[in-house]
Structure formats: structure tokens, C-alpha cells
mmCIF file of C-alpha atoms in Angstrom:
data_model
loop_
_atom_site.group_PDB
_atom_site.id
_atom_site.type_symbol
_atom_site.label_atom_id
_atom_site.label_comp_id
_atom_site.label_asym_id
_atom_site.label_seq_id
_atom_site.Cartn_x
_atom_site.Cartn_y
_atom_site.Cartn_z
ATOM 1 C CA MET A 1 74.241 100.349 -20.166
ATOM 2 C CA ALA A 2 72.028 98.464 -22.263
ATOM 3 C CA ILE A 3 72.538 99.137 -25.519
ATOM 4 C CA ARG A 4 68.978 100.300 -27.357
ATOM 5 C CA ASP A 5 69.756 99.846 -31.346
ATOM 6 C CA ARG A 6 66.966 98.678 -33.881
ATOM 7 C CA GLY A 7 69.138 97.157 -35.751
ATOM 8 C CA LYS A 8 67.433 96.220 -39.029
ATOM 9 C CA LYS A 9 64.549 98.599 -38.583
ATOM 10 C CA LYS A 10 67.181 101.500 -38.263
ATOM 11 C CA TRP A 11 68.436 101.726 -42.132
ATOM 12 C CA GLN A 12 65.404 100.496 -43.821
ATOM 13 C CA PHE A 13 63.798 102.160 -46.155
ATOM 14 C CA ALA A 14 61.151 104.397 -44.018
ATOM 15 C CA PHE A 15 58.478 104.947 -46.536
ATOM 16 C CA GLY A 16 58.551 104.489 -50.632
ATOM 17 C CA MET A 17 56.686 106.511 -52.774
ATOM 18 C CA PRO A 18 54.438 105.203 -55.282
ATOM 19 C CA GLU A 19 56.813 106.404 -58.581
ATOM 20 C CA LEU A 20 59.739 105.583 -57.433
ATOM 21 C CA ILE A 21 58.452 102.406 -56.382
ATOM 22 C CA LYS A 22 56.846 101.897 -60.056
ATOM 23 C CA ALA A 23 59.903 102.918 -62.184
ATOM 24 C CA GLN A 24 62.069 100.608 -59.790
ATOM 25 C CA ARG A 25 60.009 98.066 -61.013
ATOM 26 C CA ASN A 26 60.317 99.110 -64.468
ATOM 27 C CA LEU A 27 63.511 98.922 -64.065
ATOM 28 C CA TRP A 28 63.729 95.357 -63.311
ATOM 29 C CA ILE A 29 61.744 94.412 -65.723
ATOM 30 C CA ASP A 30 63.426 96.227 -68.505
ATOM 31 C CA GLN A 31 66.902 94.333 -67.232
ATOM 32 C CA LYS A 32 64.985 91.059 -68.292
ATOM 33 C CA ARG A 33 64.394 92.160 -71.561
ATOM 34 C CA MET A 34 65.921 89.847 -74.802
ATOM 35 C CA GLU A 35 66.859 91.371 -78.382
ATOM 36 C CA LYS A 36 64.531 90.695 -81.512
ATOM 37 C CA PRO A 37 67.036 87.227 -82.583
ATOM 38 C CA ILE A 38 67.607 87.653 -86.386
ATOM 39 C CA ILE A 39 65.983 84.691 -88.357
ATOM 40 C CA ASP A 40 67.048 84.179 -91.585
ATOM 41 C CA ASP A 41 65.772 82.666 -94.892
ATOM 42 C CA TYR A 42 66.976 79.139 -94.400
ATOM 43 C CA GLU A 43 65.200 79.011 -90.754
ATOM 44 C CA LYS A 44 62.491 80.635 -92.862
ATOM 45 C CA GLU A 45 61.546 77.508 -94.860
ATOM 46 C CA GLU A 46 62.863 75.120 -92.212
ATOM 47 C CA PHE A 47 59.490 76.714 -89.907
ATOM 48 C CA ASP A 48 57.690 76.060 -93.471
ATOM 49 C CA GLN A 49 58.138 72.737 -94.074
ATOM 50 C CA ARG A 50 57.594 71.998 -90.201
ATOM 51 C CA ILE A 51 54.315 73.805 -90.709
ATOM 52 C CA CYS A 52 53.572 71.571 -93.716
ATOM 53 C CA TYR A 53 54.246 68.678 -92.251
ATOM 54 C CA ALA A 54 52.256 69.395 -88.924
ATOM 55 C CA LEU A 55 49.578 70.267 -91.039
ATOM 56 C CA GLU A 56 49.167 66.949 -92.786
ATOM 57 C CA HIS A 57 50.109 65.118 -90.400
ATOM 58 C CA ASN A 58 47.472 66.772 -87.879
ATOM 59 C CA LEU A 59 50.316 67.188 -85.137
ATOM 60 C CA PRO A 60 50.600 69.350 -82.285
ATOM 61 C CA ILE A 61 53.432 72.140 -82.790
ATOM 62 C CA LYS A 62 55.165 73.995 -80.033
ATOM 63 C CA VAL A 63 55.889 77.609 -81.258
ATOM 64 C CA THR A 64 58.243 80.033 -80.124
ATOM 65 C CA ASN A 65 57.033 83.277 -79.928
ATOM 66 C CA TRP A 66 58.459 86.923 -79.475
ATOM 67 C CA THR A 67 56.606 89.587 -77.996
ATOM 68 C CA ASP A 68 57.654 93.215 -76.489
ATOM 69 C CA GLY A 69 61.121 91.611 -75.583
ATOM 70 C CA PHE A 70 59.863 88.603 -73.934
ATOM 71 C CA SER A 71 59.542 85.130 -75.222
ATOM 72 C CA SER A 72 56.302 82.177 -74.925
ATOM 73 C CA ASP A 73 56.126 79.008 -75.489
ATOM 74 C CA ILE A 74 52.274 77.793 -77.704
ATOM 75 C CA THR A 75 51.704 74.417 -77.500
ATOM 76 C CA GLY A 76 48.435 73.777 -80.201
ATOM 77 C CA ARG A 77 47.686 72.147 -83.747
ATOM 78 C CA ILE A 78 47.204 74.334 -86.067
ATOM 79 C CA HIS A 79 44.093 75.550 -87.375
ATOM 80 C CA TYR A 80 44.542 77.639 -90.621
ATOM 81 C CA LEU A 81 47.544 79.567 -92.113
ATOM 82 C CA ASN A 82 46.459 82.885 -93.799
ATOM 83 C CA PRO A 83 48.732 83.501 -95.842
ATOM 84 C CA ILE A 84 47.824 86.893 -96.769
ATOM 85 C CA SER A 85 48.077 88.576 -93.747
ATOM 86 C CA TYR A 86 50.754 85.906 -92.988
ATOM 87 C CA GLN A 87 48.938 84.417 -89.360
ATOM 88 C CA LEU A 88 48.898 81.649 -87.585
ATOM 89 C CA ARG A 89 45.949 80.168 -85.606
ATOM 90 C CA ILE A 90 45.915 78.064 -83.536
ATOM 91 C CA GLU A 91 44.423 75.900 -81.634
ATOM 92 C CA LEU A 92 45.193 75.492 -77.774
ATOM 93 C CA GLN A 93 42.348 73.289 -76.797
ATOM 94 C CA ARG A 94 39.121 72.688 -78.333
ATOM 95 C CA GLY A 95 37.093 76.140 -79.036
ATOM 96 C CA GLU A 96 40.003 77.965 -77.912
ATOM 97 C CA PHE A 97 42.398 79.865 -80.512
ATOM 98 C CA ARG A 98 45.537 81.885 -80.432
ATOM 99 C CA ARG A 99 46.833 84.132 -83.861
ATOM 100 C CA ILE A 100 50.352 84.737 -83.873
ATOM 101 C CA ASN A 101 52.429 86.699 -87.184
ATOM 102 C CA PHE A 102 55.097 85.167 -88.796
ATOM 103 C CA GLY A 103 57.440 87.772 -87.673
ATOM 104 C CA ASP A 104 56.810 86.898 -84.148
ATOM 105 C CA VAL A 105 58.013 83.562 -84.129
ATOM 106 C CA ILE A 106 61.237 82.603 -82.960
ATOM 107 C CA ASP A 107 61.467 79.085 -82.947
ATOM 108 C CA LEU A 108 59.184 76.497 -84.099
ATOM 109 C CA SER A 109 59.250 72.616 -83.842
ATOM 110 C CA VAL A 110 56.607 69.713 -84.350
ATOM 111 C CA VAL A 111 55.377 68.082 -80.779
ATOM 112 C CA ASP A 112 55.648 63.791 -81.881
#
């Protein structure tokens, strides 16, 4: 008399509804989100000084950008600083630019 056990197949999820799979994926993504850190006035002044230093000496900068709960690092040279719309225009590569709002900057450092 042999035991004919199917092992893991017996306990695995037989079928998945697309709505359930999508909801689980969104739940896992939401767990990885972080709150936006509060930047005080002293840190903003430091950011301004670093931006001026990088512009003066034409050095690349590394900007940590917060978007929708996630942070991303962008490295490049400052091409243009728009004080009216509060945006930085960073040149990533020759001819490739990205705009970043001042309000979304978490951290900024000069790459020497």
C-alpha cells in the first residue's frame, strides 16, 4: 500500500484571480513606500550653498529625489536654475536633461 501524496501541489494556489494578484502586488509596493522627510531651513541653506559651489566650479552633483513615496538618485551637472518655477535642470549626459522641483529634493551633495 503506497502513499500517493501529491506534495506541494495539494497546497498550492490552484488559480489566481487577476484582481487578487494585482491587489497583492500593490500591497507589497505600498509596504515599501516611505514618508517624505521634513527639510528644515538650515538644510535648505546648505543645499543652496552646494548648488552655488557646483555651478561656480562646474562640478557634478548627486541629488536624492523623492517621488510618490520612493527616492531615487540622479547624478549630473546643473545646467540651469530657475528661481521662478523652483526647478533645477540637470544635464545627465550630453543633450539629456531632467527637471527636478526644489520641493522634491531630499539630499544634495557635490561629487568631487
